[in-house]
DNA sequence: CTTACAATAACACGTTAGTGGTATGGTGCC
DNA sequence: GGCACCATACCACTAACGTGTTATTGTAAG
């Protein structure tokens, strides 16, 4: 659709893979590989004067890792899209990368055609993810209100109280909304803490929303 | 790859669209449409004895909406995958649906081929999402550590304190880890609250991690 | 009909968090 | 040198939270 080819930068320290990817990209006339980097520092130094649409970024780089590179580079040019290209399916990396500003995340064993499609998709406003990655991202939403409150053998009342507790409401606010006394709220909270084996609001929340980083 | 066709249930109240989808699915010999429903209640009643791999679910249904249906049905058979099929690109629906247990989310104007590919992908362990949907999901991660701690003109020290504060540590614990007095921690926290215009730990956290539901 | 448990409620006490004010030493800028 | 800003630190006070204990009511299980 767009007659102009997508301008691409590639940051990948492994020479063999870099050349492989380069060859694949240069074979497509809808893509244009502007420049490659073997090192995060080099990339960051060159990025301000680099005119590209999409950056393909490895995570495990010498010097500065790919996630930190994205975190620093993304705010400079918000319309440049960063696609992580890595062998790691570690959830921690995925969430860190997305938080840092990546909009796509592919595992490296994708077919060249899939990579090309993903590049066009990210350019067009999508967020291409390898299927296992997408599933993990989706799963992070599900452990959110699913396992947590709905498990742990809390009573319905207790789940409701915990929910409000996690929202940051004070006992007196919870009491008002639930139309019970604050003393009762305190009692419920104590029972919740006992069942969850925690001793403070924050600990309970962290059990319920294991989000942190 | 799998010789057995993917068994599908379709829940869609609009008769025209339902027949259109049915025709599209029945044309593919790798897919098998087991049954269709026009109503959430009907679907829930039949679901326990329904032998399917994937459920295509509209959100806007008469009686019981699609999100509530997923929330109730998913725990019954955890290996059945639910794909939301809707015209709504409202972020609230997306996150609710994913939290409820959906693993795929397509907007309705997808090509039949894309729908078929998505059905196989969800069956194979992926999470197919239309590109605009995926982008919204990814965006929800980015407002996570991005805007928050890295903005708000907090000093480095303050960001670190806020980080630990959000983790649920007590002042004295933060003091120990940072090797400063608890009094200093208190001072930093006061400055943080002032800059963020909040008045409690929970409010600060909710500013920084706007995750809640 | 007990027994068990959930939900309600209250009182007392100690701990932690939030708010006010004040002060000192260090760094960088003009 | 003077100014702004950050990090450090302390004191005093109030508000909110966490803990121990006890008690009444309703309801479901046995």
Short mmCIF file of C-alpha atoms (C1' of nucleotides) in Angstrom, two decimals:
data_model
loop_
_atom_site.label_atom_id
_atom_site.label_comp_id
_atom_site.label_asym_id
_atom_site.label_seq_id
_atom_site.Cartn_x
_atom_site.Cartn_y
_atom_site.Cartn_z
CA UNK A 1 0.00 0.00 0.00
CA UNK A 2 2.66 2.49 1.01
CA UNK A 3 5.03 2.94 -1.91
CA UNK A 4 7.90 4.02 0.33
CA UNK A 5 9.88 1.15 1.79
CA UNK A 6 10.04 0.77 5.57
CA UNK A 7 13.38 2.10 6.80
CA UNK A 8 14.96 -0.25 9.28
CA UNK A 9 17.83 -0.30 11.74
CA UNK A 10 19.09 -3.59 13.11
CA UNK A 11 20.87 -3.99 16.43
CA UNK A 12 22.28 -7.48 16.84
CA UNK A 13 25.66 -8.50 18.20
CA UNK A 14 25.85 -11.96 16.67
CA UNK A 15 27.52 -11.45 13.32
CA UNK A 16 26.11 -14.53 11.68
CA UNK A 17 22.54 -13.77 12.60
CA UNK A 18 23.01 -10.13 11.71
CA UNK A 19 24.09 -10.98 8.19
CA UNK A 20 21.31 -13.49 7.87
CA UNK A 21 18.73 -10.93 8.83
CA UNK A 22 20.37 -8.33 6.60
CA UNK A 23 20.16 -10.64 3.63
CA UNK A 24 16.52 -11.39 4.33
CA UNK A 25 15.59 -7.74 4.62
CA UNK A 26 17.55 -6.63 1.58
CA UNK A 27 15.79 -9.20 -0.51
CA UNK A 28 12.45 -7.47 0.10
CA UNK A 29 11.90 -4.30 -1.89
CA UNK A 30 9.31 -3.01 0.56
CA UNK A 31 11.98 -2.91 3.26
CA UNK A 32 15.17 -0.91 3.40
CA UNK A 33 17.91 -1.67 5.87
CA UNK A 34 19.44 1.70 6.70
CA UNK A 35 22.12 0.56 9.10
CA UNK A 36 23.16 -2.23 11.44
CA UNK A 37 24.77 -2.09 14.88
CA UNK A 38 26.54 -4.72 16.91
CA UNK A 39 26.46 -2.81 20.16
CA UNK A 40 23.91 -0.87 22.20
CA UNK A 41 26.15 2.09 22.88
CA UNK A 42 26.91 2.56 19.18
CA UNK A 43 23.23 2.46 18.41
CA UNK A 44 22.32 5.03 21.04
CA UNK A 45 25.05 7.36 19.85
CA UNK A 46 23.85 7.17 16.26
CA UNK A 47 20.12 7.07 16.92
CA UNK A 48 19.43 10.82 17.18
CA UNK A 49 20.58 11.38 13.61
CA UNK A 50 19.21 8.10 12.30
CA UNK A 51 16.24 8.29 9.97
CA UNK A 52 14.33 5.04 10.38
CA UNK A 53 10.80 3.78 10.92
CA UNK A 54 11.49 0.56 12.75
CA UNK A 55 14.34 -0.70 14.93
CA UNK A 56 14.89 -4.43 15.29
CA UNK A 57 16.55 -4.90 18.64
CA UNK A 58 18.26 -7.85 20.24
CA UNK A 59 18.09 -7.98 24.04
CA UNK A 60 21.38 -9.54 24.92
CA UNK A 61 23.90 -6.97 23.74
CA UNK A 62 27.41 -6.14 24.85
CA UNK A 63 27.69 -2.89 26.78
CA UNK A 64 24.10 -1.82 27.18
CA UNK A 65 21.25 -4.28 26.90
CA UNK A 66 18.47 -3.89 24.38
CA UNK A 67 15.80 -3.07 26.91
CA UNK A 68 17.76 -0.15 28.32
CA UNK A 69 18.47 1.02 24.78
CA UNK A 70 14.77 1.10 24.01
CA UNK A 71 14.01 2.88 27.27
CA UNK A 72 16.47 5.62 26.36
CA UNK A 73 15.82 5.84 22.64
CA UNK A 74 12.03 5.60 22.50
CA UNK A 75 11.35 8.94 24.21
CA UNK A 76 13.66 10.69 21.71
CA UNK A 77 11.54 9.68 18.72
CA UNK A 78 8.17 8.43 19.73
CA UNK A 79 7.09 7.52 16.21
CA UNK A 80 9.91 5.04 15.73
CA UNK A 81 8.72 1.53 16.51
CA UNK A 82 10.94 -0.90 18.37
CA UNK A 83 10.62 -4.60 17.74
CA UNK A 84 12.42 -6.95 20.09
CA UNK A 85 14.01 -9.90 18.36
CA UNK A 86 15.32 -12.43 20.83
CA UNK A 87 15.63 -16.04 21.84
CA UNK A 88 14.37 -15.30 25.34
CA UNK A 89 10.82 -16.17 26.20
CA UNK A 90 11.39 -15.17 29.79
CA UNK A 91 8.29 -13.29 30.95
CA UNK A 92 10.41 -10.81 32.87
CA UNK A 93 12.16 -9.71 29.68
CA UNK A 94 8.90 -9.44 27.80
CA UNK A 95 7.25 -7.18 30.31
CA UNK A 96 10.33 -5.09 30.81
CA UNK A 97 10.70 -4.64 27.07
CA UNK A 98 7.08 -3.67 26.59
CA UNK A 99 7.25 -1.30 29.54
CA UNK A 100 10.39 0.23 28.11
CA UNK A 101 8.56 1.07 24.91
CA UNK A 102 8.81 -1.91 22.58
CA UNK A 103 5.68 -2.45 20.49
CA UNK A 104 6.57 -5.80 19.00
CA UNK A 105 8.27 -8.91 20.32
CA UNK A 106 9.36 -11.78 18.13
CA UNK A 107 11.30 -14.90 18.95
CA UNK A 108 14.21 -15.36 16.59
CA UNK A 109 13.17 -18.57 14.92
CA UNK A 110 10.37 -16.91 12.96
CA UNK A 111 10.30 -17.40 9.19
CA UNK A 112 11.67 -14.50 7.14
CA UNK A 113 8.17 -13.97 5.73
CA UNK A 114 6.75 -13.73 9.24
CA UNK A 115 9.40 -11.17 10.14
CA UNK A 116 8.62 -9.11 7.07
CA UNK A 117 4.92 -9.25 7.79
CA UNK A 118 5.60 -8.23 11.38
CA UNK A 119 7.67 -5.25 10.28
CA UNK A 120 4.87 -4.00 8.10
CA UNK A 121 2.37 -4.67 10.83
CA UNK A 122 4.30 -2.72 13.45
CA UNK A 123 4.69 0.13 10.96
CA UNK A 124 0.96 0.09 10.34
CA UNK A 125 0.12 0.49 14.01
CA UNK A 126 -0.04 -3.09 15.16
CA UNK A 127 1.90 -4.99 17.78
CA UNK A 128 3.18 -8.20 16.29
CA UNK A 129 4.08 -10.83 18.84
CA UNK A 130 5.07 -14.44 18.42
CA UNK A 131 2.20 -16.58 19.55
CA UNK A 132 3.84 -17.80 22.75
CA UNK A 133 4.68 -14.21 23.66
CA UNK A 134 1.15 -13.02 23.04
CA UNK A 135 -0.15 -15.77 25.23
CA UNK A 136 2.10 -14.72 28.08
CA UNK A 137 1.02 -11.13 27.75
CA UNK A 138 -2.61 -12.15 27.82
CA UNK A 139 -1.95 -14.45 30.75
CA UNK A 140 -0.62 -11.50 32.72
CA UNK A 141 -4.09 -10.01 32.57
CA UNK A 142 -5.72 -13.20 33.65
CA UNK A 143 -3.76 -13.73 36.82
CA UNK A 144 -4.99 -10.28 37.63
CA UNK A 145 -8.48 -10.77 38.94
CA UNK A 146 -8.64 -14.48 38.30
CA UNK A 147 -6.46 -16.70 40.46
CA UNK A 148 -6.06 -14.15 43.09
CA UNK A 149 -9.26 -13.01 44.54
CA UNK A 150 -11.23 -15.94 43.21
CA UNK A 151 -8.98 -18.45 44.86
CA UNK A 152 -7.47 -18.52 48.32
CA UNK A 153 -10.78 -19.78 49.75
CA UNK A 154 -11.85 -16.33 50.79
CA UNK A 155 -15.56 -15.81 51.33
CA UNK A 156 -17.47 -13.55 48.95
CA UNK A 157 -17.53 -10.82 51.51
CA UNK A 158 -13.82 -11.10 52.05
CA UNK A 159 -13.10 -10.97 48.32
CA UNK A 160 -15.09 -7.78 48.10
CA UNK A 161 -13.26 -6.24 51.03
CA UNK A 162 -9.89 -7.27 49.63
CA UNK A 163 -10.81 -5.74 46.32
CA UNK A 164 -11.50 -2.40 47.93
CA UNK A 165 -8.48 -2.74 50.14
CA UNK A 166 -6.34 -3.16 47.05
CA UNK A 167 -7.90 -0.07 45.56
CA UNK A 168 -6.40 1.88 48.41
CA UNK A 169 -9.57 2.73 50.27
CA UNK A 170 -9.42 3.36 54.00
CA UNK A 171 -11.31 1.16 56.41
CA UNK A 172 -13.86 3.87 56.97
CA UNK A 173 -14.41 4.25 53.23
CA UNK A 174 -14.84 0.53 52.79
CA UNK A 175 -17.24 0.54 55.71
CA UNK A 176 -19.29 3.32 54.14
CA UNK A 177 -19.47 1.66 50.73
CA UNK A 178 -20.31 -1.72 52.18
CA UNK A 179 -22.67 -0.24 54.74
CA UNK A 180 -21.10 -1.98 57.70
CA UNK A 181 -19.11 -0.63 60.62
CA UNK A 182 -15.40 0.02 60.36
CA UNK A 183 -14.94 -2.47 63.17
CA UNK A 184 -16.40 -5.17 61.00
CA UNK A 185 -14.17 -4.16 58.17
CA UNK A 186 -11.20 -4.50 60.48
CA UNK A 187 -12.38 -7.94 61.48
CA UNK A 188 -12.71 -9.05 57.86
CA UNK A 189 -9.33 -7.65 57.04
CA UNK A 190 -7.78 -9.57 59.87
CA UNK A 191 -9.40 -12.78 58.64
CA UNK A 192 -8.19 -12.07 55.11
CA UNK A 193 -4.64 -11.51 56.32
CA UNK A 194 -4.75 -14.73 58.24
CA UNK A 195 -6.01 -16.76 55.29
CA UNK A 196 -3.49 -15.19 52.96
CA UNK A 197 -0.74 -15.47 55.52
CA UNK A 198 0.25 -11.83 55.27
CA UNK A 199 0.52 -9.02 57.74
CA UNK A 200 -0.21 -5.85 55.88
CA UNK A 201 -2.24 -4.33 53.13
CA UNK A 202 0.71 -4.17 50.79
CA UNK A 203 1.58 -7.82 51.22
CA UNK A 204 -2.00 -8.82 50.52
CA UNK A 205 -2.05 -6.71 47.39
CA UNK A 206 1.17 -8.17 46.14
CA UNK A 207 -0.27 -11.63 46.57
CA UNK A 208 -3.35 -10.64 44.66
CA UNK A 209 -1.73 -8.59 41.92
CA UNK A 210 1.68 -10.10 41.29
CA UNK A 211 2.47 -7.34 38.85
CA UNK A 212 5.48 -5.59 40.26
CA UNK A 213 7.96 -5.33 37.39
CA UNK B 1 -0.57 -30.42 11.18
CA UNK B 2 -3.31 -31.77 13.38
CA UNK B 3 -5.53 -34.02 11.28
CA UNK B 4 -8.54 -33.50 13.54
CA UNK B 5 -10.55 -30.40 12.72
CA UNK B 6 -10.89 -27.69 15.36
CA UNK B 7 -14.30 -27.99 16.98
CA UNK B 8 -15.97 -24.62 17.29
CA UNK B 9 -18.95 -23.06 19.01
CA UNK B 10 -20.22 -19.67 17.88
CA UNK B 11 -22.16 -17.28 20.08
CA UNK B 12 -23.52 -14.36 18.08
CA UNK B 13 -26.93 -12.76 18.30
CA UNK B 14 -26.99 -11.10 14.90
CA UNK B 15 -28.52 -13.66 12.59
CA UNK B 16 -26.97 -12.33 9.41
CA UNK B 17 -23.46 -12.25 10.79
CA UNK B 18 -23.93 -15.63 12.41
CA UNK B 19 -24.85 -17.24 9.12
CA UNK B 20 -22.01 -15.48 7.40
CA UNK B 21 -19.52 -16.81 9.91
CA UNK B 22 -21.06 -20.24 9.80
CA UNK B 23 -20.69 -20.37 6.04
CA UNK B 24 -17.08 -19.26 6.29
CA UNK B 25 -16.23 -21.87 8.90
CA UNK B 26 -18.07 -24.71 7.19
CA UNK B 27 -16.15 -24.02 4.02
CA UNK B 28 -12.87 -24.92 5.76
CA UNK B 29 -12.29 -28.62 6.29
CA UNK B 30 -9.84 -27.98 9.14
CA UNK B 31 -12.65 -26.38 11.13
CA UNK B 32 -15.88 -27.88 12.36
CA UNK B 33 -18.74 -25.75 13.63
CA UNK B 34 -20.36 -27.84 16.34
CA UNK B 35 -23.11 -25.49 17.33
CA UNK B 36 -24.22 -21.86 17.30
CA UNK B 37 -25.99 -19.79 19.93
CA UNK B 38 -27.81 -16.49 19.70
CA UNK B 39 -27.91 -15.88 23.42
CA UNK B 40 -25.49 -16.04 26.35
CA UNK B 41 -27.85 -17.89 28.66
CA UNK B 42 -28.43 -20.62 26.09
CA UNK B 43 -24.71 -20.98 25.62
CA UNK B 44 -23.98 -21.27 29.35
CA UNK B 45 -26.71 -23.87 29.78
CA UNK B 46 -25.32 -26.00 26.96
CA UNK B 47 -21.63 -25.42 27.60
CA UNK B 48 -21.01 -28.13 30.23
CA UNK B 49 -21.99 -30.87 27.80
CA UNK B 50 -20.51 -29.17 24.76
CA UNK B 51 -17.45 -30.74 23.23
CA UNK B 52 -15.49 -27.96 21.56
CA UNK B 53 -11.97 -26.59 21.35
CA UNK B 54 -12.69 -22.96 20.64
CA UNK B 55 -15.61 -20.64 21.37
CA UNK B 56 -16.12 -17.56 19.22
CA UNK B 57 -17.93 -15.08 21.41
CA UNK B 58 -19.65 -11.83 20.65
CA UNK B 59 -19.65 -9.30 23.48
CA UNK B 60 -22.96 -7.57 22.98
CA UNK B 61 -25.45 -10.35 23.60
CA UNK B 62 -29.03 -10.32 24.80
CA UNK B 63 -29.48 -11.57 28.36
CA UNK B 64 -25.93 -12.10 29.52
CA UNK B 65 -23.01 -10.34 27.88
CA UNK B 66 -20.12 -12.22 26.35
CA UNK B 67 -17.57 -11.18 28.96
CA UNK B 68 -19.66 -12.55 31.80
CA UNK B 69 -20.23 -15.72 29.82
CA UNK B 70 -16.49 -16.21 29.47
CA UNK B 71 -15.92 -15.49 33.13
CA UNK B 72 -18.39 -18.20 34.08
CA UNK B 73 -17.56 -20.75 31.40
CA UNK B 74 -13.77 -20.59 31.33
CA UNK B 75 -13.24 -22.06 34.82
CA UNK B 76 -15.45 -25.04 33.92
CA UNK B 77 -13.18 -26.15 31.06
CA UNK B 78 -9.85 -24.48 31.19
CA UNK B 79 -8.58 -26.03 27.96
CA UNK B 80 -11.33 -24.47 25.88
CA UNK B 81 -10.12 -21.24 24.29
CA UNK B 82 -12.37 -18.22 24.04
CA UNK B 83 -11.98 -15.78 21.21
CA UNK B 84 -13.83 -12.50 21.41
CA UNK B 85 -15.29 -11.39 18.12
CA UNK B 86 -16.68 -7.90 18.29
CA UNK B 87 -16.94 -4.47 16.73
CA UNK B 88 -15.88 -2.78 19.95
CA UNK B 89 -12.36 -1.51 20.24
CA UNK B 90 -13.08 0.02 23.61
CA UNK B 91 -10.08 -0.64 25.85
CA UNK B 92 -12.33 -1.34 28.81
CA UNK B 93 -13.93 -4.25 26.99
CA UNK B 94 -10.60 -5.61 25.90
CA UNK B 95 -9.10 -5.72 29.37
CA UNK B 96 -12.26 -7.04 30.93
CA UNK B 97 -12.45 -9.78 28.33
CA UNK B 98 -8.83 -10.78 28.78
CA UNK B 99 -9.18 -10.74 32.55
CA UNK B 100 -12.28 -12.84 32.27
CA UNK B 101 -10.34 -15.52 30.43
CA UNK B 102 -10.42 -14.72 26.73
CA UNK B 103 -7.19 -15.58 24.92
CA UNK B 104 -7.96 -13.98 21.58
CA UNK B 105 -9.67 -10.79 20.52
CA UNK B 106 -10.61 -10.01 16.94
CA UNK B 107 -12.53 -7.12 15.48
CA UNK B 108 -15.32 -8.32 13.23
CA UNK B 109 -14.15 -6.93 9.95
CA UNK B 110 -11.30 -9.40 9.65
CA UNK B 111 -11.03 -11.42 6.45
CA UNK B 112 -12.33 -15.00 6.69
CA UNK B 113 -8.79 -16.24 6.09
CA UNK B 114 -7.54 -14.18 9.02
CA UNK B 115 -10.27 -15.60 11.22
CA UNK B 116 -9.38 -19.13 10.23
CA UNK B 117 -5.71 -18.49 10.88
CA UNK B 118 -6.57 -17.00 14.24
CA UNK B 119 -8.66 -20.02 15.20
CA UNK B 120 -5.77 -22.33 14.47
CA UNK B 121 -3.40 -20.02 16.26
CA UNK B 122 -5.49 -19.87 19.43
CA UNK B 123 -5.79 -23.65 19.32
CA UNK B 124 -2.03 -23.95 18.98
CA UNK B 125 -1.37 -21.89 22.11
CA UNK B 126 -1.22 -18.39 20.70
CA UNK B 127 -3.26 -15.30 21.40
CA UNK B 128 -4.40 -13.82 18.13
CA UNK B 129 -5.38 -10.19 18.35
CA UNK B 130 -6.29 -7.70 15.67
CA UNK B 131 -3.45 -5.27 15.30
CA UNK B 132 -5.20 -2.32 16.89
CA UNK B 133 -6.14 -4.50 19.85
CA UNK B 134 -2.60 -5.76 20.31
CA UNK B 135 -1.34 -2.22 20.27
CA UNK B 136 -3.74 -1.24 23.03
CA UNK B 137 -2.71 -4.20 25.12
CA UNK B 138 0.94 -3.31 24.70
CA UNK B 139 0.19 0.32 25.46
CA UNK B 140 -1.23 -0.72 28.80
CA UNK B 141 2.22 -1.93 29.75
CA UNK B 142 3.91 1.22 28.65
CA UNK B 143 2.08 3.59 30.95
CA UNK B 144 3.45 1.28 33.59
CA UNK B 145 6.99 2.27 34.38
CA UNK B 146 7.21 4.89 31.69
CA UNK B 147 5.23 8.00 32.39
CA UNK B 148 5.21 7.27 36.00
CA UNK B 149 8.48 6.94 37.74
CA UNK B 150 10.52 8.22 34.84
CA UNK B 151 8.54 11.39 34.59
CA UNK B 152 7.04 13.57 37.28
CA UNK B 153 10.44 15.27 37.71
CA UNK B 154 11.34 13.16 40.70
CA UNK B 155 15.02 13.00 41.60
CA UNK B 156 16.87 9.72 41.23
CA UNK B 157 16.77 9.21 44.96
CA UNK B 158 13.07 9.86 45.04
CA UNK B 159 12.40 7.40 42.20
CA UNK B 160 14.28 4.76 44.13
CA UNK B 161 12.34 5.44 47.29
CA UNK B 162 9.04 5.42 45.41
CA UNK B 163 9.99 2.14 43.86
CA UNK B 164 10.55 0.55 47.23
CA UNK B 165 7.47 2.26 48.62
CA UNK B 166 5.43 0.65 45.86
CA UNK B 167 6.92 -2.71 46.73
CA UNK B 168 5.28 -2.41 50.12
CA UNK B 169 8.36 -1.90 52.24
CA UNK B 170 8.07 -0.02 55.51
CA UNK B 171 9.99 3.18 56.05
CA UNK B 172 12.42 1.40 58.31
CA UNK B 173 13.06 -1.28 55.68
CA UNK B 174 13.65 1.30 53.00
CA UNK B 175 15.96 3.10 55.38
CA UNK B 176 17.94 -0.06 56.00
CA UNK B 177 18.25 -0.95 52.33
CA UNK B 178 19.19 2.59 51.35
CA UNK B 179 21.44 3.00 54.36
CA UNK B 180 19.85 6.25 55.48
CA UNK B 181 17.76 7.07 58.52
CA UNK B 182 14.03 6.46 58.58
CA UNK B 183 13.62 10.14 59.17
CA UNK B 184 15.23 10.86 55.85
CA UNK B 185 13.00 8.34 54.19
CA UNK B 186 10.02 10.12 55.65
CA UNK B 187 11.29 13.38 54.30
CA UNK B 188 11.75 11.95 50.81
CA UNK B 189 8.32 10.41 50.91
CA UNK B 190 6.82 13.74 51.84
CA UNK B 191 8.57 15.38 48.90
CA UNK B 192 7.41 12.62 46.58
CA UNK B 193 3.82 12.98 47.71
CA UNK B 194 3.99 16.69 47.19
CA UNK B 195 5.41 16.39 43.67
CA UNK B 196 2.88 13.73 42.74
CA UNK B 197 0.08 15.61 44.45
CA UNK B 198 -1.05 12.64 46.48
CA UNK B 199 -1.51 11.99 50.14
CA UNK B 200 -0.84 8.34 50.72
CA UNK B 201 1.21 5.38 49.62
CA UNK B 202 -1.69 3.82 47.79
CA UNK B 203 -2.46 6.95 45.83
CA UNK B 204 1.15 7.24 44.79
CA UNK B 205 1.22 3.64 43.67
CA UNK B 206 -1.94 4.00 41.68
CA UNK B 207 -0.45 7.00 39.91
CA UNK B 208 2.62 5.01 39.11
CA UNK B 209 1.00 1.71 38.23
CA UNK B 210 -2.42 2.51 36.80
CA UNK B 211 -3.30 -1.15 36.49
CA UNK B 212 -6.38 -1.58 38.57
CA UNK B 213 -8.83 -3.47 36.36
"C1'" DC C 1 -30.62 -29.84 67.94
"C1'" DT C 2 -25.95 -29.12 68.28
"C1'" DT C 3 -21.83 -27.77 65.66
"C1'" DA C 4 -19.53 -24.88 62.53
"C1'" DC C 5 -18.79 -20.92 60.28
"C1'" DA C 6 -19.78 -16.36 58.14
"C1'" DA C 7 -20.96 -11.72 59.12
"C1'" DT C 8 -21.79 -8.35 62.15
"C1'" DA C 9 -19.90 -5.31 66.08
"C1'" DA C 10 -17.09 -3.33 69.92
"C1'" DC C 11 -12.88 -2.06 73.01
"C1'" DA C 12 -8.02 -1.51 73.95
"C1'" DC C 13 -3.33 -1.10 72.76
"C1'" DG C 14 0.84 -0.60 70.13
"C1'" DT C 15 2.91 0.37 65.50
"C1'" DT C 16 3.31 2.61 61.18
"C1'" DA C 17 2.27 6.32 58.19
"C1'" DG C 18 1.37 11.16 57.05
"C1'" DT C 19 2.12 16.33 58.21
"C1'" DG C 20 4.20 20.37 60.16
"C1'" DG C 21 8.47 22.74 60.89
"C1'" DT C 22 13.63 23.24 61.06
"C1'" DA C 23 18.55 22.46 60.08
"C1'" DT C 24 23.13 21.02 58.02
"C1'" DG C 25 26.33 19.66 54.38
"C1'" DG C 26 27.22 19.09 49.37
"C1'" DT C 27 27.04 20.40 44.42
"C1'" DG C 28 26.53 23.22 40.51
"C1'" DC C 29 25.58 27.79 38.40
"C1'" DC C 30 26.12 32.68 37.56
"C1'" DG D 1 30.23 34.59 47.26
"C1'" DG D 2 25.39 33.83 46.85
"C1'" DC D 3 21.56 31.02 45.21
"C1'" DA D 4 19.07 26.95 44.16
"C1'" DC D 5 18.50 22.30 44.88
"C1'" DC D 6 19.29 17.71 46.71
"C1'" DA D 7 20.15 14.52 50.40
"C1'" DT D 8 20.61 13.97 54.93
"C1'" DA D 9 18.51 14.25 59.79
"C1'" DC D 10 15.51 15.31 63.97
"C1'" DC D 11 11.22 16.54 66.76
"C1'" DA D 12 6.30 16.62 67.71
"C1'" DC D 13 1.68 15.54 66.67
"C1'" DT D 14 -2.40 13.20 64.45
"C1'" DA D 15 -4.52 9.69 61.66
"C1'" DA D 16 -4.73 5.17 60.02
"C1'" DC D 17 -3.55 0.47 60.45
"C1'" DG D 18 -2.57 -4.10 62.73
"C1'" DT D 19 -3.50 -7.25 66.78
"C1'" DG D 20 -5.71 -9.49 70.76
"C1'" DT D 21 -10.03 -10.54 72.68
"C1'" DT D 22 -14.93 -11.08 73.08
"C1'" DA D 23 -19.85 -11.42 71.66
"C1'" DT D 24 -24.37 -11.78 68.93
"C1'" DT D 25 -26.94 -13.30 65.02
"C1'" DG D 26 -28.10 -16.22 61.07
"C1'" DT D 27 -27.60 -20.17 58.35
"C1'" DA D 28 -26.01 -24.49 56.51
"C1'" DA D 29 -24.31 -29.18 57.71
"C1'" DG D 30 -24.39 -33.11 60.57
#
